[in-house]
Amino acid sequence: MARACKNCPLYVQQLGIDLSDWDYLVALAGNPNTGKSTLFNRLTGLKQHVGNWPGKTVSRAEGGFEFNGKRYKLVDLPGTYSLLSASVEEEIARDFILFGNPDAVIVVMDATAIERNLNLTLQILEITDRVVIALNLMDEARRKGIHVDHRRLARELGVPVVPIVARTGEGLGYLMQALEDVIEGRVRTHPRRIPLDPALEHAVAELVPLIEEAFPGVRNARWIAIRLLDGDPSIERAVKTGELKRLISGELPGDFLEAVGEQTSTESGEEYPPGVLILQKADLLRMALEEDFRDKLVEDIYNEAARIARLVVRIENPEALTWDERIDRIVTHPVWGLPIMLLGLALAFWVTVVGANYPSELLATVLFAVENIGSRIFDALGMPWWITGFLWHGVYRGLAWVVSVMLPPMAIFFPIFTTLEDLGYLPRVAFNMDWLFKRVGAHGKQALTMTMGFGCNAAGVIATRIIESPRERLIAILTNNFVPCNGRWPTLIMLGTVFVASAFPPGFAAFAAAGSIVGAVLVGILFTFIVSWLLSHTLLKGEPSAFTLELPPYRRPDFKRILYTSFIDRTIFVLWRALYMAAPAGGLIWILANVHIHGRSLVHIIASFLDPFGRLFGLDGVIILSYIVAIPANEIVVPTMIMAYSGASTVMELENLHALKELLVGQAGWTLLTAISLMLFAVLHNPCSTTILTIWKETGSKKWTLVGALMPLGIAFLVTFLVAQTWHLLGLPLTP
Amino acid sequence: MSWLLIPALILLVVLGLRLWEEYRIRRRDTLEDAIKYLYDCEEQNRHATPEALAGRLGLSTRATHRLLRRMAQRGLIRFCGTRVCLTPAGKALGLQLLRAHRLWERYLSDFTDVPLAEIHRLADKREHHLTPEEIQALEATLGYPRQDPHGDPIPTEKGETRAEVGVPLTDWPVGKPARIVHVEDEPEDLFAQALAEGLLPGVDVVIVEARPEGLHLKVDGNDVWIASIIAAQVHVIPAPQQVEEEHPPMSLADLTLGEKARVLGIAKDVRGLLRRRLLDLGFTRGAVVQEVLESAFGHGDPKAYRVRGTLIALRREQAARIYAEPVEDNEE
C-alpha cells in the first residue's frame, strides 16, 4: 500500500495561514525527531502561523489544508516522549488533547523506533479515541531492514495506522482519507487501554464513577483519575473549581489556544463541591498506593509497548553495524572527533564571513543610494533641513546600516546551523564537549547554544530551550552573551585589522589580525566557563538539575524546511529587531550630532563629560557614549564612534583603513591600550536590548534578567579596569 | 571630579533603601522563627516560656519582650500564665512555616544536587519567602510527599500528618501489607468488636479477599472475617518494609562498549525531574540496554546507550544510579 501510493494523486490543498472558519480541528502529536514538522509543512505549506503558546516559551505552529472539500486546521503540538512528566511541553500537549476538543489527533510515529514511540501513542489513546497513526520514516526503516506490520499494529492499537514518508509525500493521501473516516465516524476506533497494576486499577476504578457523576459527559474519566492520583496540579485545579465542566462541554471562548493560557493564569477562588470531594478521595487513595506507583505506571506502559513492538516489528540481520554507528565512531573518535568538529565550525564561520562580504556591500550601496534619493526628494519638496536630516540621515541611515551589516551573515549562518542540526551532527558535538561543560556545572548542549550565539545572542538565548534541565538552561542563558554575535564582529574586525595587523610586517598582518580576533573570542569562551562555574556554585545552587541527551539517527536534511525556519524564524526576527531597535537609535545619533549648545554638539558635551570615567578603563568618553547609544544594536558602535571623532553630522563610513587609523590615532588619541581594552569590552559587555528582552521572556524572571544584563557589564568594567591600571603601573608603551 | 557626585549620591540612596529593606526582612524572619519555635513546642506538648524563646533565638530579654509584644499586637500569641500560647492565627502561620520548610527540604533533595547537610540551612532561609499559593504549588509538583528528607512528617494544609491519618481499611487494596494506625473509638460497640478481633494500632494486616459485605483479613497469621462497617473504623498506612533494597552488583555505568544489560530499576534516591525523565526515556525495569558509544574526551563519560531503539547519552553519575543485570548476547 505504501509503495502503491507513490503514484496516487494527492488531493491535499495547502491553505497556509488562512485559518478562517475551518471545519475540523486536528492536532499533530509525536516524539521529537519523528519528522513531525516535516509532515506539518507537507500538509500546510510554507505559510504557517508560528509563535509561542500563550504565556509559555514553547513554540507553536498552526496551519491549514483542504481535503475533499473540507477545511482542516492543523495545530503542531510540542514533541514529547510522554505526557506524564508535567514538563511545560507535555502539559501543553496534554491540555490540548484533553481540553482543546480536537476532532482528531494524528500521532506521528518513527517506524524505526516503534517501541519508544508506542509509549506516547498508548498514553494518547488513553485520552482520546479519535486517533490516526502516521507511521513515518518508512523509507528509512526499509533501508535499515526494519519491517513493520502496520496492519497488525492497527489491530493491536485499535486505530488506523497509515505508513507514510513525510519528506516525499508518500502515503499522505491515505493518511488524509483515514483522518476523514475517523472524524466523520465511518471508521470506529477501539483504542487499546493500558493494563494497570492491580492496586492502581483499584484506585482508578473507585474514582472513575465519581468523576463521571460530577462531570457528566466526560470522555476520559479514566485518564483524569490517573492524573489525579499522580497529583497533576492543572487537572486538580480544573476538577476543584469545576472548570472541567466548561472544558468538556467545549464552552470555550473562540480560540482554545488563548483560553488555555488564560485558564492557567486566572486563579478563580470558587470551588465546585463534588470536585473538592473527588480530590479528597484521590488524596486518600493515593496514600494507599506504594510510593513508587508512578514508576510502575510508566513500566506498565513500556511493557505493553514492548509486547506490541515484538508482535509487529521484524529486523533483518540486527547485528550488522549500521551506518549510523559507523559515522558515530568517527565523529566521536579520540583522534578525529575534535579536528572534524573544529574544521566544521571554522568552515561554517569562513563561509559566513566571506559569503556575507559581497551582499553586505551591495546592500549598503543600494540602501545608501536610496537615502540619497530620499533626502534629495525631501529637499526638493522644501522640507525643513532637520526633518530631512532626522528621518533620512538619522532614522533611515541607522536602519540601513544595521540591515546591511547584519542581514547577509545571518541569512548564511542560520541555514548552515539548521542544516547541521537537521543532519543530527550537533547533538554529537554536545556529546563530545560535555566533559568540559560538566566540569563547570553546565550542560553539553550549551556548546550548541553558544555556537548559535555567534550568529545572534538573542537567538542563542532562545536556542537554550533544547536544554531540558532548568539550572543548566539558566547558565546557558546568562552566559550566552560572552560569545560575540554578528553585531560585534565589525568592531573586532576593525580593531584587529587597524591596530594589530599594522603592527606586524605585511606578510604576517593577516594572520596577526585573525589571531587577535580568535584571541578575543577565546577570552569570551574562557569567561563563559569561568562564569558558568561561578553561577553553578553560587547563585544557581538549589536550581533543579538533570542530564540526558538524545543522539537521533542521522537524517538527510529537509532543505525546504531549513530555508523556511532559518529565514522566517531567525532572519526575519532580526529584521524586525532592526526596525524596532536600530531606527530610534539612528534618530538619537542624529540628534546628538546636530543639536548644538553654545557651539558644541551634544555628542561633544556628553563625550567629554564621560571621558574621565572612560579613562579609568583604558577607554574614552566617545567609546562609552557609543556603547550607550548602541544598547539597541551593537552594529552601530563603530559608525557612531567615527561620527563623534570626525565631527561629522551623520553616521558615516571612511574611505579606507588608513584614513580610519589616521582618525583614531591621530585625532582621537587612541593607543594600543585603547584597542585592547575596547576588544575586551566588546566581547564582555552587557547584551543588547533585544537579548535582554529575550532573557526576560525566556526566564520570566526580573531577577535573572537583571543578572543577565548587569553581570557581564560589571565583568567588562572590572576586566578592562584591571588591564588598564596594570598597563599604566607597568609603564607599557602606549603608541600603537 | 564633579561628575562623580551624581552616581555617588544615587548609590547612597540605593544603599540606604536596601539597608532599610534588609532590616524589615530581618525583623519579619525573627518573628517567624519565634512562631515556628512556639508551634514546635505545642506540637510536642512542651511549655514555651519567654526565657526558653530568648535562649532559642539568641535574643536579650528586652529584645524578646519587644518581640512578644509585637506578636501579641498582631494577634499571633496570647499569654496563658507564665507560658506563651499561640492563637489560631499564630498556629496557622506556624503550620505554614513548617510546611514551607519541610517541603523546600524535600524539593532540594529531590530536584537539585545540593548536599543533604546544607539542605536544612537553605530551607531555614527559604521558608520565609514562600506564599501559601507557592507552598501549595510546590507540594503538587513534588507529588504530595509524606515526609521530608530527614523522615519528619510533612503536614497537610489542614495540619494533619499524612503518615498518621491513614486510610480506612475499606479503601485499601487487596494483598498489600498494611499497618493499623488508628481505630475509631465511636461508636463504642464497633470499637469493642474491632478490639476483639485483635485490630489494634501497630498491628500489621493483609486483606485476603474483599466482598461488599465484609473483608477477609490475615492478622498476625490468623484468618479473620470482619464486617464492612467495622473495617471502615480501622485506619491503616503501608506497612514498613522490612528489608532495605540491597545494591545490585552492577549498573549501566559498568557496561563496556557493545555490552548489553537488563535494567533492574532506578535507585530510590533519584527523584523528581530526573527520575521521571529517565523513566520516560525508557529506562524502566526489564528494558534491555546496550552501550554503543563512549566519549573519548571525557574518559568514557558520558556514554551513549541504545534503549528501546534510540540512542540516549547519560553522564556517569546518572548511569551509576540505574541498576542492571547482564544479559546474554543472543537473548531478547
Coordinates of C-alpha atoms in Angstrom, one line a residue, chain A residues 224-573:
Chain A
I224 CA -8.3 12.1 34.7
A225 CA -8.4 9.6 37.5
I226 CA -4.8 8.5 36.8
R227 CA -3.7 12.1 36.7
L228 CA -5.4 13.0 39.9
L229 CA -3.7 10.1 41.7
D230 CA -0.5 11.3 40.3
G231 CA -1.2 14.8 41.7
D232 CA -1.2 16.8 38.5
P233 CA -1.7 20.4 39.5
S234 CA -3.6 21.6 36.4
I235 CA -6.0 18.8 36.4
E236 CA -6.6 19.2 40.1
R237 CA -7.4 22.8 39.6
A238 CA -9.8 22.0 36.8
V239 CA -11.6 19.5 39.0
K240 CA -11.6 21.6 42.1
T241 CA -13.0 24.7 40.5
G242 CA -15.4 22.9 38.2
E243 CA -13.6 24.3 35.3
L244 CA -13.5 20.8 33.9
K245 CA -17.3 21.0 33.2
R246 CA -16.8 24.0 31.0
L247 CA -13.9 22.4 29.2
I248 CA -15.8 19.2 28.5
S249 CA -18.8 21.0 27.0
G250 CA -16.4 23.0 24.8
E251 CA -17.8 26.2 26.2
L252 CA -14.6 27.9 25.5
P253 CA -14.1 31.4 24.1
G254 CA -13.3 31.3 20.4
D255 CA -9.8 30.2 20.2
F256 CA -8.8 27.5 22.6
L257 CA -5.2 28.3 22.4
E258 CA -5.8 31.6 24.1
A259 CA -8.1 30.0 26.6
V260 CA -5.5 27.6 27.8
G261 CA -3.2 30.5 28.6
E262 CA -5.9 32.3 30.4
Q263 CA -7.1 29.3 32.2
T264 CA -3.7 28.7 33.8
S265 CA -3.2 32.4 34.6
T266 CA -6.5 33.3 36.2
E267 CA -6.9 31.8 39.6
S268 CA -10.6 31.7 40.4
G269 CA -11.4 31.4 44.0
E270 CA -14.7 29.5 43.6
E271 CA -14.9 25.8 44.4
Y272 CA -17.1 23.1 43.0
P273 CA -18.2 20.8 45.9
P274 CA -18.3 17.5 44.0
G275 CA -14.8 18.3 42.6
V276 CA -13.4 19.0 46.1
L277 CA -14.9 15.7 47.2
I278 CA -13.1 13.9 44.4
L279 CA -9.8 15.5 45.3
Q280 CA -10.2 14.3 48.9
K281 CA -11.0 10.8 47.8
A282 CA -7.9 10.9 45.4
D283 CA -5.8 12.0 48.4
L284 CA -6.9 9.1 50.4
L285 CA -6.5 6.6 47.6
R286 CA -3.0 7.9 46.8
M287 CA -1.9 7.2 50.3
A288 CA -2.9 3.5 49.9
L289 CA -0.6 3.2 46.9
E290 CA 3.1 2.4 47.0
E291 CA 5.2 5.5 46.8
D292 CA 6.7 4.3 43.6
F293 CA 3.4 3.7 41.8
R294 CA 4.5 6.2 39.2
D295 CA 7.4 4.0 38.3
K296 CA 5.1 1.1 37.9
L297 CA 2.7 3.1 35.7
V298 CA 5.5 4.0 33.2
E299 CA 6.8 0.5 33.4
D300 CA 3.3 -0.9 32.6
I301 CA 3.1 1.3 29.6
Y302 CA 6.5 0.4 28.3
N303 CA 5.9 -3.3 28.9
E304 CA 2.8 -3.0 26.8
A305 CA 4.8 -1.1 24.2
A306 CA 7.5 -3.8 24.1
R307 CA 4.9 -6.5 23.8
I308 CA 3.2 -4.8 20.8
A309 CA 6.6 -4.0 19.2
R310 CA 7.6 -7.7 19.4
L311 CA 4.5 -8.6 17.5
V312 CA 4.8 -6.0 14.7
V313 CA 8.5 -5.4 14.1
R314 CA 10.9 -7.7 12.3
I315 CA 14.5 -6.8 11.9
E316 CA 16.7 -8.3 9.2
N317 CA 20.3 -9.1 10.4
P318 CA 20.1 -7.0 13.5
E319 CA 23.7 -7.5 14.4
A320 CA 25.2 -5.7 11.4
L321 CA 26.9 -2.4 12.3
T322 CA 24.7 0.3 10.9
W323 CA 25.8 3.3 9.0
D324 CA 24.8 5.5 11.9
E325 CA 27.1 3.6 14.3
R326 CA 30.0 3.8 11.8
I327 CA 29.6 7.6 11.5
D328 CA 29.3 7.9 15.2
R329 CA 32.5 6.0 15.7
I330 CA 34.3 8.6 13.5
V331 CA 32.8 11.8 14.8
T332 CA 33.3 10.9 18.4
H333 CA 36.8 9.4 17.7
P334 CA 39.5 10.4 20.2
V335 CA 41.8 11.5 17.3
W336 CA 39.4 12.5 14.6
G337 CA 36.5 13.8 16.6
L338 CA 37.9 17.1 17.6
P339 CA 39.5 18.1 14.3
I340 CA 36.3 17.3 12.4
M341 CA 34.3 19.5 14.8
L342 CA 36.8 22.4 14.7
L343 CA 37.1 22.2 11.0
G344 CA 33.3 22.1 10.6
L345 CA 32.8 25.1 12.7
A346 CA 35.7 27.1 11.1
L347 CA 34.3 26.3 7.7
A348 CA 30.8 27.5 8.8
F349 CA 32.3 30.8 10.0
W350 CA 34.5 31.2 7.0
V351 CA 31.6 30.7 4.6
T352 CA 29.6 33.1 6.6
V353 CA 32.2 35.9 6.8
V354 CA 33.4 35.6 3.2
G355 CA 29.9 34.9 1.7
A356 CA 28.4 37.9 3.5
N357 CA 31.0 40.3 2.3
Y358 CA 29.7 40.9 -1.2
P359 CA 25.9 41.0 -0.4
S360 CA 26.7 43.3 2.5
E361 CA 28.4 45.8 0.3
L362 CA 25.7 45.5 -2.3
L363 CA 23.0 46.1 0.3
A364 CA 24.9 49.1 1.7
T365 CA 25.3 50.6 -1.7
V366 CA 21.7 50.2 -2.6
L367 CA 20.3 51.3 0.7
F368 CA 22.5 54.3 1.0
A369 CA 21.6 55.3 -2.6
V370 CA 18.0 55.2 -1.5
E371 CA 18.9 57.5 1.3
N372 CA 20.4 60.0 -1.2
I373 CA 17.5 59.9 -3.4
G374 CA 15.1 60.2 -0.5
S375 CA 16.8 63.1 1.1
R376 CA 17.0 64.9 -2.3
I377 CA 13.3 64.5 -2.8
F378 CA 12.7 65.9 0.6
D379 CA 15.0 68.8 -0.2
A380 CA 13.2 69.4 -3.5
L381 CA 9.9 69.4 -1.7
G382 CA 11.2 72.1 0.5
M383 CA 11.1 70.2 3.8
P384 CA 13.0 71.9 6.7
W385 CA 16.6 70.5 6.9
W386 CA 16.0 69.0 10.3
I387 CA 13.1 66.8 9.1
T388 CA 15.2 65.5 6.2
G389 CA 18.2 65.1 8.5
F390 CA 16.3 63.3 11.3
L391 CA 14.3 60.9 9.0
W392 CA 16.8 60.2 6.3
H393 CA 20.3 60.8 7.8
G394 CA 19.2 59.6 11.3
V395 CA 16.4 57.0 11.4
Y396 CA 16.8 55.6 7.9
R397 CA 20.6 55.5 8.0
G398 CA 20.7 53.7 11.3
L399 CA 18.3 51.2 9.8
A400 CA 20.2 50.8 6.6
W401 CA 23.4 50.3 8.4
V402 CA 22.1 47.6 10.7
V403 CA 20.3 45.7 7.9
S404 CA 23.3 45.7 5.6
V405 CA 25.8 44.6 8.3
M406 CA 23.5 42.1 9.9
L407 CA 21.2 40.5 7.3
P408 CA 23.7 38.7 5.0
P409 CA 25.7 36.9 7.7
M410 CA 22.5 35.8 9.4
A411 CA 21.0 34.6 6.1
I412 CA 24.1 32.5 5.6
F413 CA 24.9 31.4 9.1
F414 CA 21.4 30.3 10.2
P415 CA 20.8 27.9 7.3
I416 CA 24.2 26.3 7.9
F417 CA 23.4 25.9 11.6
T418 CA 20.0 24.4 10.9
T419 CA 21.4 22.0 8.3
L420 CA 23.9 20.7 10.9
E421 CA 21.1 20.4 13.4
D422 CA 18.8 18.5 11.0
L423 CA 21.6 16.2 9.9
G424 CA 22.0 15.1 13.5
Y425 CA 25.6 16.2 13.9
L426 CA 25.1 18.9 16.5
P427 CA 24.0 16.5 19.3
R428 CA 27.2 14.7 18.7
V429 CA 29.1 17.9 19.3
A430 CA 27.3 18.2 22.6
F431 CA 28.3 14.7 23.4
N432 CA 31.9 15.3 22.6
M433 CA 32.1 18.6 24.5
D434 CA 30.0 17.5 27.5
W435 CA 33.1 16.6 29.7
L436 CA 34.2 20.2 29.5
F437 CA 30.8 21.6 30.4
K438 CA 30.3 19.1 33.1
R439 CA 33.3 20.4 35.0
V440 CA 31.8 23.8 35.3
G441 CA 28.3 22.5 36.2
A442 CA 26.8 23.2 32.7
H443 CA 25.1 21.1 30.0
G444 CA 26.9 19.8 26.9
K445 CA 24.1 21.3 24.8
Q446 CA 25.4 24.7 25.8
A447 CA 28.1 24.1 23.1
L448 CA 25.2 24.4 20.6
T449 CA 23.6 27.5 22.1
M450 CA 27.0 29.2 22.2
T451 CA 27.5 28.4 18.5
M452 CA 24.1 29.9 17.8
G453 CA 25.2 32.9 19.8
F454 CA 27.9 33.7 17.3
G455 CA 25.0 34.4 14.9
C456 CA 22.9 36.3 17.4
N457 CA 22.8 36.2 21.2
A458 CA 19.0 36.6 21.3
A459 CA 18.7 33.6 19.0
G460 CA 21.2 31.8 21.2
V461 CA 19.1 32.5 24.3
I462 CA 16.0 31.2 22.5
A463 CA 18.0 28.1 21.5
T464 CA 18.6 27.2 25.1
R465 CA 15.1 25.7 25.1
I466 CA 16.8 22.5 23.9
I467 CA 18.3 22.2 27.4
E468 CA 15.6 20.5 29.4
S469 CA 17.2 20.9 32.9
P470 CA 16.3 24.3 34.4
R471 CA 19.6 25.0 36.1
E472 CA 21.8 24.3 33.2
R473 CA 19.4 26.2 30.9
L474 CA 19.8 29.3 33.1
I475 CA 23.5 29.0 33.0
A476 CA 23.4 28.8 29.2
I477 CA 21.1 31.8 29.0
L478 CA 23.1 34.0 31.4
T479 CA 26.5 33.3 29.7
N480 CA 25.4 33.3 26.1
N481 CA 26.4 36.9 25.8
F482 CA 30.1 36.1 26.2
V483 CA 30.3 34.7 22.7
P484 CA 30.5 37.7 20.3
C485 CA 27.5 37.9 18.0
N486 CA 27.3 39.1 14.4
G487 CA 26.8 42.7 15.6
R488 CA 30.0 42.7 17.5
W489 CA 32.2 41.2 14.8
P490 CA 32.6 44.5 12.9
T491 CA 34.2 46.1 16.0
L492 CA 36.5 43.2 16.5
I493 CA 37.5 43.0 12.8
M494 CA 38.1 46.8 12.7
L495 CA 40.3 46.7 15.7
G496 CA 42.2 43.6 14.5
T497 CA 42.9 45.0 11.1
V498 CA 43.6 48.6 12.0
F499 CA 45.7 48.1 15.1
V500 CA 47.0 44.6 15.4
A501 CA 47.7 44.0 11.8
S502 CA 49.5 47.2 11.2
A503 CA 52.0 46.4 14.0
F504 CA 53.3 43.5 12.0
P505 CA 55.1 43.1 8.7
P506 CA 52.8 42.8 5.7
G507 CA 53.3 39.1 5.4
F508 CA 52.1 38.4 8.9
A509 CA 49.4 41.1 9.0
A510 CA 46.5 38.9 8.0
F511 CA 47.5 36.2 10.4
A512 CA 48.0 38.6 13.3
A513 CA 44.6 40.2 12.6
A514 CA 42.9 36.8 12.5
G515 CA 44.9 35.7 15.6
S516 CA 43.8 38.7 17.6
I517 CA 40.1 38.2 16.7
V518 CA 40.4 34.5 17.6
G519 CA 42.1 35.6 20.9
A520 CA 39.2 37.9 21.7
V521 CA 36.7 35.1 21.0
L522 CA 38.8 32.7 23.2
V523 CA 38.7 35.3 26.0
G524 CA 34.9 35.3 25.7
I525 CA 34.7 31.5 25.8
L526 CA 37.1 31.4 28.8
F527 CA 34.7 33.8 30.6
T528 CA 31.8 31.6 29.6
F529 CA 33.4 28.7 31.5
I530 CA 34.5 30.8 34.5
V531 CA 31.1 32.4 34.9
S532 CA 29.3 29.1 34.4
W533 CA 31.4 27.6 37.1
L534 CA 30.7 30.6 39.5
L535 CA 27.0 30.6 38.8
S536 CA 26.6 26.8 39.3
H537 CA 28.4 27.1 42.6
T538 CA 26.7 30.2 44.0
L539 CA 23.6 31.8 42.6
L540 CA 22.2 28.7 40.9
K541 CA 22.7 26.4 43.8
G542 CA 19.3 24.9 44.5
E543 CA 18.0 25.0 40.9
P544 CA 16.9 21.7 39.5
S545 CA 19.5 19.8 37.5
A546 CA 19.5 16.8 35.2
F547 CA 21.3 15.5 32.2
T548 CA 20.0 13.4 29.3
L549 CA 21.0 13.8 25.7
E550 CA 19.3 12.1 22.7
L551 CA 21.5 11.3 19.8
P552 CA 19.0 11.0 16.9
P553 CA 19.8 9.0 13.8
Y554 CA 21.5 10.8 11.0
R555 CA 18.9 12.1 8.5
R556 CA 19.0 13.8 5.2
P557 CA 18.2 17.4 5.9
D558 CA 14.9 18.8 4.6
F559 CA 16.2 21.8 2.8
K560 CA 12.9 23.4 2.1
R561 CA 12.2 23.4 5.8
I562 CA 15.7 24.6 6.7
L563 CA 15.4 27.6 4.5
Y564 CA 12.0 28.3 5.9
T565 CA 12.9 28.0 9.6
S566 CA 16.1 29.9 9.2
F567 CA 14.6 32.7 7.2
I568 CA 11.3 33.1 8.9
D569 CA 12.1 32.1 12.4
R570 CA 15.5 33.6 12.7
T571 CA 16.4 36.0 10.0
I572 CA 13.1 37.8 9.8
F573 CA 13.3 38.1 13.6

